[in-house]
Coordinates of C-alpha atoms in Angstrom, one line a residue:
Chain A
X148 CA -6.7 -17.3 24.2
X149 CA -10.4 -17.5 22.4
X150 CA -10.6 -18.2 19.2
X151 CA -14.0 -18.4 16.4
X152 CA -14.0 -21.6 14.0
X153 CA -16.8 -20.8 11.2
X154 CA -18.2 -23.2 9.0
X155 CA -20.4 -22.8 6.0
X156 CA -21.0 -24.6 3.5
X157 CA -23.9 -27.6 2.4
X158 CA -25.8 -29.3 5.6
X159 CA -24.5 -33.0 6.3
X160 CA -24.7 -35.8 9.2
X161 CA -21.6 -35.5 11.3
X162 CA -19.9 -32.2 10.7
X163 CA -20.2 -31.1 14.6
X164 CA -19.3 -34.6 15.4
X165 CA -16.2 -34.6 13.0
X166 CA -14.6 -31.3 14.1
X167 CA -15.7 -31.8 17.8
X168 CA -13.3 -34.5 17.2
X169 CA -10.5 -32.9 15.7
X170 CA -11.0 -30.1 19.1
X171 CA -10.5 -32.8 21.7
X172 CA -7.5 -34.6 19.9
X173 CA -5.4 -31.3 20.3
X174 CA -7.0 -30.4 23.5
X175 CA -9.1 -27.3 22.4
X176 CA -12.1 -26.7 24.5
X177 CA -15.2 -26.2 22.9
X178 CA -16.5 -22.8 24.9
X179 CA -20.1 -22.1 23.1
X180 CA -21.3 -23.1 19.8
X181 CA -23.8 -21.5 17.4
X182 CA -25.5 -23.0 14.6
X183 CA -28.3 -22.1 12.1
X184 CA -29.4 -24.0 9.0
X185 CA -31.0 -21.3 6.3
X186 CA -32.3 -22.3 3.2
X187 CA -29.5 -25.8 3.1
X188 CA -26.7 -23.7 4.3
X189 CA -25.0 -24.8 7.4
X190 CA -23.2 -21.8 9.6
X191 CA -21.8 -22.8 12.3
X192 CA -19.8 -20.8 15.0
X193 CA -17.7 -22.5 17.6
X194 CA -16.3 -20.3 20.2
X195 CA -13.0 -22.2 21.8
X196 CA -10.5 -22.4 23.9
X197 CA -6.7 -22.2 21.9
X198 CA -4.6 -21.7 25.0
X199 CA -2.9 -24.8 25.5
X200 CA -3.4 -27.0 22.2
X201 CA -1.5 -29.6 21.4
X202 CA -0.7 -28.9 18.1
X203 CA 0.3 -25.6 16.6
X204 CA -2.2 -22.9 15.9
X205 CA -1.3 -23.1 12.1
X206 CA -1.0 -26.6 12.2
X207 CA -4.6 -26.8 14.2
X208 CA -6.0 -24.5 11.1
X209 CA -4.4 -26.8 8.6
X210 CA -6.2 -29.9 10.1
X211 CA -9.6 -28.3 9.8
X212 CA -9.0 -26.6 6.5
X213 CA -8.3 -30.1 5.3
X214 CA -11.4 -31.6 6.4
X215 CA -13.4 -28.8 5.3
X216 CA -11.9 -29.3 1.5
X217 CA -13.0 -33.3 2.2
X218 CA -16.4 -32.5 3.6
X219 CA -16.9 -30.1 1.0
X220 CA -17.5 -27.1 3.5
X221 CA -15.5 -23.9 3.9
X222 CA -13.9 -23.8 7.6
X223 CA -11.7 -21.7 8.8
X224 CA -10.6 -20.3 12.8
X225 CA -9.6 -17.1 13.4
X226 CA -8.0 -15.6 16.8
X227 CA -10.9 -13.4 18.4
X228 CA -9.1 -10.2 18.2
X229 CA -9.8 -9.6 14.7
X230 CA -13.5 -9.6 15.3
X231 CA -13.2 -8.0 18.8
X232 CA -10.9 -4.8 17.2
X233 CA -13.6 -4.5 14.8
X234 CA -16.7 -4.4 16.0
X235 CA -15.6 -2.8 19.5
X236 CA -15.1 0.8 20.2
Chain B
X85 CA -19.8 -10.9 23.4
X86 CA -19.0 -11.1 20.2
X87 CA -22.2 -12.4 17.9
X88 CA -22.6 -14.3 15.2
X89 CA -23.5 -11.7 12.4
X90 CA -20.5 -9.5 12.9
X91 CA -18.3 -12.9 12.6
X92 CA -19.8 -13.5 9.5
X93 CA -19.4 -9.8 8.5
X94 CA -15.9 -9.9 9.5
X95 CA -15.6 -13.2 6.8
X96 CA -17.8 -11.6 4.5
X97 CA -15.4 -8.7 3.7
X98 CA -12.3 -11.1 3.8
X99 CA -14.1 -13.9 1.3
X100 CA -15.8 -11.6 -1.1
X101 CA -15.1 -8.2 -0.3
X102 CA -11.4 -8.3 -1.0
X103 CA -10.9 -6.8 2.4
X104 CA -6.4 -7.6 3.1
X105 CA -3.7 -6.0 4.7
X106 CA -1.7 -4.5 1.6
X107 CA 1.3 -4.6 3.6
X108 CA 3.2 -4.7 6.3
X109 CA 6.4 -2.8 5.6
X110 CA 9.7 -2.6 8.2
X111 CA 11.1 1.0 8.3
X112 CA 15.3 0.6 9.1
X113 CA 17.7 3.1 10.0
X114 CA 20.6 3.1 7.7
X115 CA 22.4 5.7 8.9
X116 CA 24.6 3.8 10.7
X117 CA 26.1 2.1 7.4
X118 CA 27.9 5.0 6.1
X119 CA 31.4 4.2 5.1
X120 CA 34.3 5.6 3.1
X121 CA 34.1 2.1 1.4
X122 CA 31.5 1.9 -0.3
X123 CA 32.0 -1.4 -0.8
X124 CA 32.2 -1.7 3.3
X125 CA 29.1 0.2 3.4
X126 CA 27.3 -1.9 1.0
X127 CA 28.3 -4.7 3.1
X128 CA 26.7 -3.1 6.3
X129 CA 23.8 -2.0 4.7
X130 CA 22.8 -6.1 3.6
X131 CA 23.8 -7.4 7.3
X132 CA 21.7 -4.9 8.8
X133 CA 18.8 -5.2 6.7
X134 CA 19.0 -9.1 6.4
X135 CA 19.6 -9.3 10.5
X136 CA 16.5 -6.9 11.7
X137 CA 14.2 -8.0 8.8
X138 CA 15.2 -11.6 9.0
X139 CA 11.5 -12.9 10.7
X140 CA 9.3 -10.4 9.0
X141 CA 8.3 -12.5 6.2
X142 CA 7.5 -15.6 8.7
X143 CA 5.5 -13.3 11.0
X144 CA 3.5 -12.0 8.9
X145 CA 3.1 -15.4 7.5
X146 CA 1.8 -16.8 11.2
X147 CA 0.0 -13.2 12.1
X148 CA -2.1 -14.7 8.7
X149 CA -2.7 -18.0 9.7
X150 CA -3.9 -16.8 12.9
X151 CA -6.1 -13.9 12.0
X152 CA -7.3 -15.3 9.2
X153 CA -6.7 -11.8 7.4
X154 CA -5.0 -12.2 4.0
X155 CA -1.5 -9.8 4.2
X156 CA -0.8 -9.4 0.5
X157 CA 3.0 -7.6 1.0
X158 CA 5.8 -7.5 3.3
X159 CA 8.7 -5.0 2.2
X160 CA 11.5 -2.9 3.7
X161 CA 12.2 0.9 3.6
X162 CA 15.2 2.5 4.3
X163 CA 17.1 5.9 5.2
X164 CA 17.1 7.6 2.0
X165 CA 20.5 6.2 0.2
X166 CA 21.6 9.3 -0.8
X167 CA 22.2 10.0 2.6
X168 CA 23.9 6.7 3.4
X169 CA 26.3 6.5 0.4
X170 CA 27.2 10.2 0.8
X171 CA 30.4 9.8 2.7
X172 CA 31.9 7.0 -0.2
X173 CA 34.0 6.7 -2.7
X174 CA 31.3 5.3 -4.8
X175 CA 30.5 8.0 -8.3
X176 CA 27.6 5.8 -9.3
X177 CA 25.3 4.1 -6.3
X178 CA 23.6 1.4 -8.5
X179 CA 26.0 -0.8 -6.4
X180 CA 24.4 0.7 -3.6
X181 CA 20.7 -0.7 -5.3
X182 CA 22.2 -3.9 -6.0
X183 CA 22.7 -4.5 -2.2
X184 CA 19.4 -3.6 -1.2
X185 CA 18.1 -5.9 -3.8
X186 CA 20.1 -8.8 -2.6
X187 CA 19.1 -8.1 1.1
X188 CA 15.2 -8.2 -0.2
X189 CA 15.6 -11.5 -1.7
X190 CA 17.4 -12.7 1.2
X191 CA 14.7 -11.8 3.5
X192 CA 11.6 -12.9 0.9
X193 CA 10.0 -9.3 0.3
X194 CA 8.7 -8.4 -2.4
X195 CA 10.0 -4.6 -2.5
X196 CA 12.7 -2.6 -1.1
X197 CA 12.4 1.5 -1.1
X198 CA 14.8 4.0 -0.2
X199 CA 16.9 4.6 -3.4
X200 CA 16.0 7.9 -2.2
X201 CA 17.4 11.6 -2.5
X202 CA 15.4 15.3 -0.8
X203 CA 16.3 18.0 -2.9
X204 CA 14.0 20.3 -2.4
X205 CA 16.2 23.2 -1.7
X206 CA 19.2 21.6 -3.5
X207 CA 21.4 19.3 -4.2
X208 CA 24.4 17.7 -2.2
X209 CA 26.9 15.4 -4.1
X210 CA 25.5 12.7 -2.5
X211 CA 22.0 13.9 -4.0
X212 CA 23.4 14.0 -7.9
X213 CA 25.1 10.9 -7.7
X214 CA 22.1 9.0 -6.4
X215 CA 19.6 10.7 -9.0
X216 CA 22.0 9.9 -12.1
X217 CA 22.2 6.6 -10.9
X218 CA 18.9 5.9 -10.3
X219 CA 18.3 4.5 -14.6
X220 CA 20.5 2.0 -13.8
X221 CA 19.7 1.1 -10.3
X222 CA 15.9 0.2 -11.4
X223 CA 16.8 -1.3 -14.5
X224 CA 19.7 -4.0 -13.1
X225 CA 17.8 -4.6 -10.0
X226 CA 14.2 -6.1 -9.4
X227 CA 13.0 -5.1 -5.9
X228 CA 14.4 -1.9 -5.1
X229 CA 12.2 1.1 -5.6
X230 CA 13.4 4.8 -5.9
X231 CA 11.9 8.5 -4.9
X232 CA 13.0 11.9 -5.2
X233 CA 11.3 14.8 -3.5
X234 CA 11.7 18.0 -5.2
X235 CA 9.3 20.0 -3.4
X236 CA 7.7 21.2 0.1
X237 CA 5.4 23.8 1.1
X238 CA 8.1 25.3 3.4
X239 CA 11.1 25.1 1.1
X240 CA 9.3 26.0 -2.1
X241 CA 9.8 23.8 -5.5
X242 CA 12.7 22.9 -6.8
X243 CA 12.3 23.4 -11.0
X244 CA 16.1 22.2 -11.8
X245 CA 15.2 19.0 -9.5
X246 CA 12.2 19.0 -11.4
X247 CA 13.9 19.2 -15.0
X248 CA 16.4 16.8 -14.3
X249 CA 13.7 14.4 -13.2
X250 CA 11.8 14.4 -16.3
X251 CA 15.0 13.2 -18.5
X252 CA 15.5 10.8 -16.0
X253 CA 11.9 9.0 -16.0
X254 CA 12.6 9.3 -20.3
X255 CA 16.4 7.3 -19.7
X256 CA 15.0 5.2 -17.2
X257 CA 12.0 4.0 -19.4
X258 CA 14.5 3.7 -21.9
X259 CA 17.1 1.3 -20.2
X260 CA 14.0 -0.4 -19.5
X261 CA 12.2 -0.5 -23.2
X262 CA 11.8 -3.9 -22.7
X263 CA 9.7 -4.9 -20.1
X264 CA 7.8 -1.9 -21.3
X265 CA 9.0 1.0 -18.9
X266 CA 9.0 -0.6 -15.5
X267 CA 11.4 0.5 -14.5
X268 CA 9.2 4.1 -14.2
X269 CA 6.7 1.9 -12.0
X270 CA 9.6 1.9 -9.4
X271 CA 10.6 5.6 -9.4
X272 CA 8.2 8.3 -7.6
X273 CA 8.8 12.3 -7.6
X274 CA 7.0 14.0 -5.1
X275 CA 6.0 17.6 -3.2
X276 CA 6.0 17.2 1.1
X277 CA 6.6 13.7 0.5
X278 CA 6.0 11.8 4.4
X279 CA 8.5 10.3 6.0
X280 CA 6.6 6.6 7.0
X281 CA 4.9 5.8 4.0
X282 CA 4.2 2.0 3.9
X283 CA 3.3 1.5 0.0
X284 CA 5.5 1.7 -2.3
X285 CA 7.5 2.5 -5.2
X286 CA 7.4 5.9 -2.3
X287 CA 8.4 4.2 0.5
X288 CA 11.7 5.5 2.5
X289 CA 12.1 5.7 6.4
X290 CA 12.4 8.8 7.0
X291 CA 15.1 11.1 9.1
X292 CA 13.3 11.8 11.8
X293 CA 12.3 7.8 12.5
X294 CA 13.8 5.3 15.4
X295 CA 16.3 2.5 14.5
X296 CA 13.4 0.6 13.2
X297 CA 9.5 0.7 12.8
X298 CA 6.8 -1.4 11.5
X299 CA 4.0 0.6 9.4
X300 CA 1.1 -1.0 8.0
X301 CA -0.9 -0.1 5.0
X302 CA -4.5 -1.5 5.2
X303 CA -6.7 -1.8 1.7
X304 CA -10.9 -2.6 1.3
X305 CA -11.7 -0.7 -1.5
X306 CA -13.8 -3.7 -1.9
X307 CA -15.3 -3.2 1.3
X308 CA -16.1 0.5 1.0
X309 CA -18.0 -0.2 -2.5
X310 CA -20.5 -2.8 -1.0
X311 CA -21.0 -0.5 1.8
X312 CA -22.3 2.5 -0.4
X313 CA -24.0 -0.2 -2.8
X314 CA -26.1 -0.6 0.6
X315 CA -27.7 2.6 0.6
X316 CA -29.4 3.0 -2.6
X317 CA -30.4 6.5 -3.3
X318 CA -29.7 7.7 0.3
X319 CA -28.3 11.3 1.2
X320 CA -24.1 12.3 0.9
X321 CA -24.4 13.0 4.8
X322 CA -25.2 8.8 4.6
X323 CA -22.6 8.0 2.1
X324 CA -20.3 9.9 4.4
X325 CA -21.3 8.4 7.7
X326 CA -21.3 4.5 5.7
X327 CA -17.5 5.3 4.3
X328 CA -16.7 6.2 7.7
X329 CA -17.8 3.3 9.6
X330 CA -16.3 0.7 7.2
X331 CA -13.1 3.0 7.4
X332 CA -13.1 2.5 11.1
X333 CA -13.5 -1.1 10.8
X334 CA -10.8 -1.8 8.0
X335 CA -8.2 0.3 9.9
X336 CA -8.6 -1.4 13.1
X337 CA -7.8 -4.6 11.6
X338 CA -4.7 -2.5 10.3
X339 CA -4.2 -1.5 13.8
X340 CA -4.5 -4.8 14.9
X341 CA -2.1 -7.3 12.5
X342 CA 0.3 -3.7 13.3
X343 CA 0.4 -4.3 17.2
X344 CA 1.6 -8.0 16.4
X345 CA 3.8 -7.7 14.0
X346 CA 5.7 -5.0 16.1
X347 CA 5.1 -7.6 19.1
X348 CA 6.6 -10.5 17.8
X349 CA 9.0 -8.8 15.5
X350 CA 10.2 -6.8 18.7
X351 CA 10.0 -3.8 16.8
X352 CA 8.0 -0.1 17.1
X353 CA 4.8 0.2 16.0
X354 CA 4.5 2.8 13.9
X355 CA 1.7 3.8 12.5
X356 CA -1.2 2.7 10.0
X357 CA -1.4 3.9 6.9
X358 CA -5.4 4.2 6.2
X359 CA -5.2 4.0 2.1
X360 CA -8.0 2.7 0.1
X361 CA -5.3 0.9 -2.2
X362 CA -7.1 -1.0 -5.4
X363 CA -5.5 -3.8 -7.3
X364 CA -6.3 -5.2 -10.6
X365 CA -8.8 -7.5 -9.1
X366 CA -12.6 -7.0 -9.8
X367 CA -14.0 -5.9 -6.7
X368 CA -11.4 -3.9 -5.5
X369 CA -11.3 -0.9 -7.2
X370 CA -11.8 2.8 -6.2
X371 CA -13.1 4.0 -9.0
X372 CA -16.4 1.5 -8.7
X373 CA -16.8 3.3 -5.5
X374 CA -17.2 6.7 -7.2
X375 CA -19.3 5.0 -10.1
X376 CA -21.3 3.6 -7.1
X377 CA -22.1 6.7 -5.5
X378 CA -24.2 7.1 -8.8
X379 CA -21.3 8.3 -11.5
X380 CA -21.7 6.4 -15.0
X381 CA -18.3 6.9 -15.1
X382 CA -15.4 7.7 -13.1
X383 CA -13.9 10.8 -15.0
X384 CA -17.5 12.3 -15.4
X385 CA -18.7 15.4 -13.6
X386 CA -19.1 14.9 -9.8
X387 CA -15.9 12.5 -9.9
X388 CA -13.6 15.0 -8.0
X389 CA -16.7 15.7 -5.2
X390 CA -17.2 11.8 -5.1
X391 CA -13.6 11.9 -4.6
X392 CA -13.3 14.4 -1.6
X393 CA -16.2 12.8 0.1
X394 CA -14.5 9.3 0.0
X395 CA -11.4 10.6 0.9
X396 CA -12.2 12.6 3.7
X397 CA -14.9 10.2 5.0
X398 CA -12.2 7.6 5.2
X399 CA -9.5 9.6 7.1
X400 CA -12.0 10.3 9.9
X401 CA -13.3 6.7 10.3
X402 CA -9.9 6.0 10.5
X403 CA -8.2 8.1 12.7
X404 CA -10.8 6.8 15.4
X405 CA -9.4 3.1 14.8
X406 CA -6.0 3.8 15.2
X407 CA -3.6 5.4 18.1
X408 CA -1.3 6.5 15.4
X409 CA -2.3 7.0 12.0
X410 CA 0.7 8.4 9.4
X411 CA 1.6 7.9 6.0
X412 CA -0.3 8.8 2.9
X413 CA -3.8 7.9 4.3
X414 CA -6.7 8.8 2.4
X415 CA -7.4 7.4 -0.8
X416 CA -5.5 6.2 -4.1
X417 CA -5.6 6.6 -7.3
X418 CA -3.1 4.3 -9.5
X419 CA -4.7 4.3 -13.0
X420 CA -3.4 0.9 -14.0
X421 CA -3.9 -0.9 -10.6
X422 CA -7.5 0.4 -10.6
X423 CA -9.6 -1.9 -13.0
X424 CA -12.5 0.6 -12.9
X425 CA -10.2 4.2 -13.8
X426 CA -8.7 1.3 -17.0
X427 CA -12.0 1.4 -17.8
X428 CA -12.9 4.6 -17.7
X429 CA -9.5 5.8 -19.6
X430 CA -10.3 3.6 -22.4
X431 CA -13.9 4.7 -22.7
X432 CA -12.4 8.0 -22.8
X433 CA -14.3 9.1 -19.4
X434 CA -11.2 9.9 -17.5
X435 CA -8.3 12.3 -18.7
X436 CA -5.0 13.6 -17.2
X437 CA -6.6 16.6 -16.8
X438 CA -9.4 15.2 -14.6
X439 CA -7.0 13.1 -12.7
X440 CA -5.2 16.3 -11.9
X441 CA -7.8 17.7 -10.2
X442 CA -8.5 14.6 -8.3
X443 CA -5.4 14.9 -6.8
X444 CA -6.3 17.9 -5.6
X445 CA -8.4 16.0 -2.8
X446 CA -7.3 12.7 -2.7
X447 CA -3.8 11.6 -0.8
X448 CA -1.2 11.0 -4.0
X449 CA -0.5 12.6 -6.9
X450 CA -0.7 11.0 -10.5
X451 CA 0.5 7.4 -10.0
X452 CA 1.0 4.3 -12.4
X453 CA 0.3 6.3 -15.7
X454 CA 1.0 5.0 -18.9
X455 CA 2.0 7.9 -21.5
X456 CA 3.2 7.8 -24.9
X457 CA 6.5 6.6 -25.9
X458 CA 8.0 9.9 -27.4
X459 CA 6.3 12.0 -24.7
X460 CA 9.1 14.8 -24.1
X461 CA 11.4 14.9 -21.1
X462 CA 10.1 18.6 -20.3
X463 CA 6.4 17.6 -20.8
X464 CA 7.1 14.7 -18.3
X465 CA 8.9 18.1 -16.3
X466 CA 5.8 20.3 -16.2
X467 CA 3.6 17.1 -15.7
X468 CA 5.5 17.2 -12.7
X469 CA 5.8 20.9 -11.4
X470 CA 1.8 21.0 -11.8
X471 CA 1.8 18.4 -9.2
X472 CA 3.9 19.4 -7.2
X473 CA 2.4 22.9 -7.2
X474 CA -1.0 22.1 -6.0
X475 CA 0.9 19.8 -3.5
X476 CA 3.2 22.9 -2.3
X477 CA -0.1 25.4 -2.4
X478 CA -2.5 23.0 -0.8
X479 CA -0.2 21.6 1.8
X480 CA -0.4 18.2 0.6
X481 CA 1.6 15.2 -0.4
X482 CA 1.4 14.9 -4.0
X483 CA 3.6 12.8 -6.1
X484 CA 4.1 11.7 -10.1
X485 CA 4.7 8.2 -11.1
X486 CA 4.8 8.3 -14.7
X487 CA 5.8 5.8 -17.1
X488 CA 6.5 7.0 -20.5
X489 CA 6.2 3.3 -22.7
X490 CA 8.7 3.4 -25.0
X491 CA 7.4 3.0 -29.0
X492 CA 3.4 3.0 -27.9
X493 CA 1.1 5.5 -28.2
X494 CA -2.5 6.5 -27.7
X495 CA -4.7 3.4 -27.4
X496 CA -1.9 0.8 -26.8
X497 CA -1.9 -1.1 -23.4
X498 CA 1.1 -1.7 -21.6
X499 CA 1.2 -4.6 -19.3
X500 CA 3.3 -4.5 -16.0
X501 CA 1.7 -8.0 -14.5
X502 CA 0.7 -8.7 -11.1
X503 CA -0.5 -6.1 -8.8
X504 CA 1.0 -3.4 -11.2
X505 CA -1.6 -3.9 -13.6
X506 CA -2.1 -3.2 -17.3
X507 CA -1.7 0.7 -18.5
X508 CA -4.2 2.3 -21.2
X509 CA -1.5 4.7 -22.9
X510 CA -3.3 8.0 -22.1
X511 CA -3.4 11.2 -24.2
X512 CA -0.7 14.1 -23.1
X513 CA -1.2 18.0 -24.4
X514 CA 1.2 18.1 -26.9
X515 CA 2.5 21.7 -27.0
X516 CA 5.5 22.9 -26.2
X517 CA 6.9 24.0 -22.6
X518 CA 10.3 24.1 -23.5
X519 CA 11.2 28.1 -22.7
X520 CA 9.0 27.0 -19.4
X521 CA 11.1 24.6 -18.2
X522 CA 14.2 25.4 -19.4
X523 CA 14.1 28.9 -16.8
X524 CA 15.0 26.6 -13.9
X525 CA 15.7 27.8 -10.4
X526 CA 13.1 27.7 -8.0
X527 CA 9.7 28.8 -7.5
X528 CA 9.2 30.6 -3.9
X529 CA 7.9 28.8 -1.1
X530 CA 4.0 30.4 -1.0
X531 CA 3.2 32.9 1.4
X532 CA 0.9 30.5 3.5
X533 CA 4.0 28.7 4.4
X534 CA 5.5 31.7 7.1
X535 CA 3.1 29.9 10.3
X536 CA 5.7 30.7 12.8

């Protein structure tokens, strides 16, 4: 099961590094990543694996919700179905 | 693959585009609750409803989290009660009401409809009982919501229905002065009403449904309005073709959070209900889509065409997104849910009398309208057979939810709160129909209506 975590926010040190992180902990794969920085604003897509984590999926977005409110970014992962039913015929 | 701009174009019309599933109802058989007892039957109707709709709240809670797609209600529709509490001893059915309510609280939704009776030829017993209940059903009970249909292209329109339901919108408002008339915000007459409407205060599972469904209404006027903002001073064939594609792309979302819920609720999909719903909120009214398409104003001259373009263009991007598409589907039009049409009532754009030819060509009827406090029981009547005459003619749903605010008039606001919004009291033709409606009977089904 694939799922997209976006971030956007303000470009810092460490905000692959620090999410990276909380992945691994819960055993979620990190399948592709994307990342621009336009004008000071970080977007970041991370494509990843949310098969077999550790943690619940709502318990996995509370973790990175929480560090986005620290890091002062807005982060957020989504199941891939809601962008594949959309933009799919 | 999927790429990086439609992600963020997906996130874009959640974040700032007001893009949300407006509900996710559960359809449930009642039928099987009928009892001498009414009391017995009262007590099957809350273990049924409490039993099948027990997870629907959590579901839709985790279907949320996991989509990241905000669903704003969950609620419950049911076999039309006047069905249900037919074969009991009950004389009033508000006890009926009171059990629904207590089964919606149980289960966390935020409305239950179904307080329901389909007289459109007639009346049964069980018909009368429910309708002269229904004052005080809505005003001692908080979630349920309550509909009458008193019409039908095939069956013609039913103008004693119709007269009764004007005096009963007038006692309902009244037993309900205090909170300013809500309890008219819960009550809905309609003309061909459909059987798996999601939204409510319409809402009933219809006769002809399974044991148990789940329907979805999607929403995105927000969506829809930065779409058309897009395309500057580009062509109606482009406005059209724009609707459409954001149509398609809001319903299959609709589609989508439908398929789960049924999934993990082990319970039929039913269908989506494509409605461009507004709320209160800025950016997510329907009216700022008409006022985008280049109208000053919604309510001036081009508002119906706007109308019929947006309505239509959304049905066909829609019914490519979705395997079964049902319910109202098109667009709405709730005055005091729509902060653009409160606007444009108190700037004196937009009248009844344009709204009644909006309805002409959008998917309800004249919904969430303030009027004044000593509007007459047979106005409130012929407000209501003109509705559901162009609905009988036209072979359309249409449907009245008035709200006649006891002691305001003209120029007063009534606020409902939440998603029910704030009402501009509009102006009502004040001459008399009395002789009219007093006639009764019914008017003929129209000739249009012999297809067989």
């Amino acid at each position: 099961m694939k799922s997209f975590i976006t971030v956007i926010g303000e470009d810092n040190v460490g905000i692959i590094a620090s999410i990276a992180n909380i992945l691994a902990e819960q055993n979620v794969n990190i399948l592709d990543i994307n990342q621009t920085v336009m004008q000071d604003i970080f977007t970041m897509i991370m494509m990843v694996d949310t098969s077999e984590p550790r943690c619940s999926f709502a318990e996995l977005s509370e973790m990175l919700t929480e560090y986005g409110k620290k890091a002062g970014l807005s982060v957020r992962i989504q199941r891939e179905e809601i962008f594949r039913s959309m933009h799919r015929i | 693959m999927i790429r990086p701009d439609e992600i963020l174009e997906t996130i874009e019309m959640i974040d700032r585009e007001n893009l949300d599933i407006r509900t996710i109802t559960m359809g449930i058989s009642l039928r099987d609750c009928a009892s001498e007892s009414a009391e017995k039957s009262c007590g099957k109707i809350y273990d049924k409803v409490t039993r099948l709709a027990e997870k629907l709240v959590v579901s839709a809670t985790e279907i949320q989290t996991e989509f990241g797609i905000p669903i704003i209600n969950k609620r419950i529709s049911v076999t039309p009660i006047a069905l249900v509490a037919e074969s009991s001893d009950a004389k009033n059915y508000t006890i009926f009401a009171e059990a629904l309510d207590r089964a919606a609280a149980e289960t966390g939704v935020d409305f239950i409809g179904g307080f329901s009776a389909l007289v459109h030829k007639g009346y049964t017993s069980g018909d009368e009982k429910l309708i002269e209940s229904i004052p005080e059903a809505l005003s001692s009970t908080r979630k349920v919501c309550s509909s009458v249909n008193i019409a039908t292209t095939r069956a013609g329109l039913n103008m004693d229905a119709v007269a009764r339901m004007g005096r009963i919108i007038k006692e309902t408002a009244r037993l309900t002065a205090d909170q300013g008339g809500l309890g008219c915000a819960k009550l809905v007459v309609f003309a061909n009403v459909p059987e798996d409407n999601p939204f409510m205060a319409g809402a009933f599972h219809g006769i002809g449904e399974p044991e148990s469904v789940i329907n979805v209404g999607i929403s995105g006027p927000g969506v829809v309005q930065s779409a058309v903002r897009k395309l500057d001073g580009a062509d109606f064939g482009a406005v059209a073709e724009t609707i459409k594609k954001s149509a398609f792309k809001i319903t299959r979302i609709g589609e989508l959070v439908a398929r789960e819920a049924s999934k993990r609720l082990d319970t039929r999909f039913g269908i989506v209900d494509l409605s461009l719903a507004p709320t209160p909120a800025m950016g997510d009214s329907v009216a700022h889509i008409l006022e985008e398409m280049g109208l000053e104003k919604c309510g001036a001259p081009g508002t119906t065409a706007a109308l019929a373009l947006l309505n239509d263009a959304v049905k066909k991007g829609g019914a490519m997104a979705s395997s079964y598409v049902g319910g109202l589907s098109g667009s709405f039009i709730p005055v005091s849910e729509d902060a653009g049409m409160i606007d444009a009532v108190r700037c004196g754009s937009l009248t009844l009398e344009k709204l009644e030819a909006m309805t002409c060509v959008c998917s309800v009827g004249l919904d969430m309208i303030a009027l004044p406090g000593d509007t007459s029981a047979e106005t409130i009547a012929g407000i209501i057979a003109d509705e559901a005459a162009i609905g009988m003619i036209n072979n359309k749903t249409t449907a009245v939810r008035v709200i006649p605010v006891p002691n305001m008039k003209v120029g007063d606001t009534v606020e409902f709160g939440g998603l029910l919004g704030s009402g501009p009291v509009m102006e009502v033709n004040r001459f008399s129909n009395e002789k009219f409606i007093k006639r009764g009977g019914r008017i003929p089904a129209p000739i249009h209506s012999m297809r067989n």
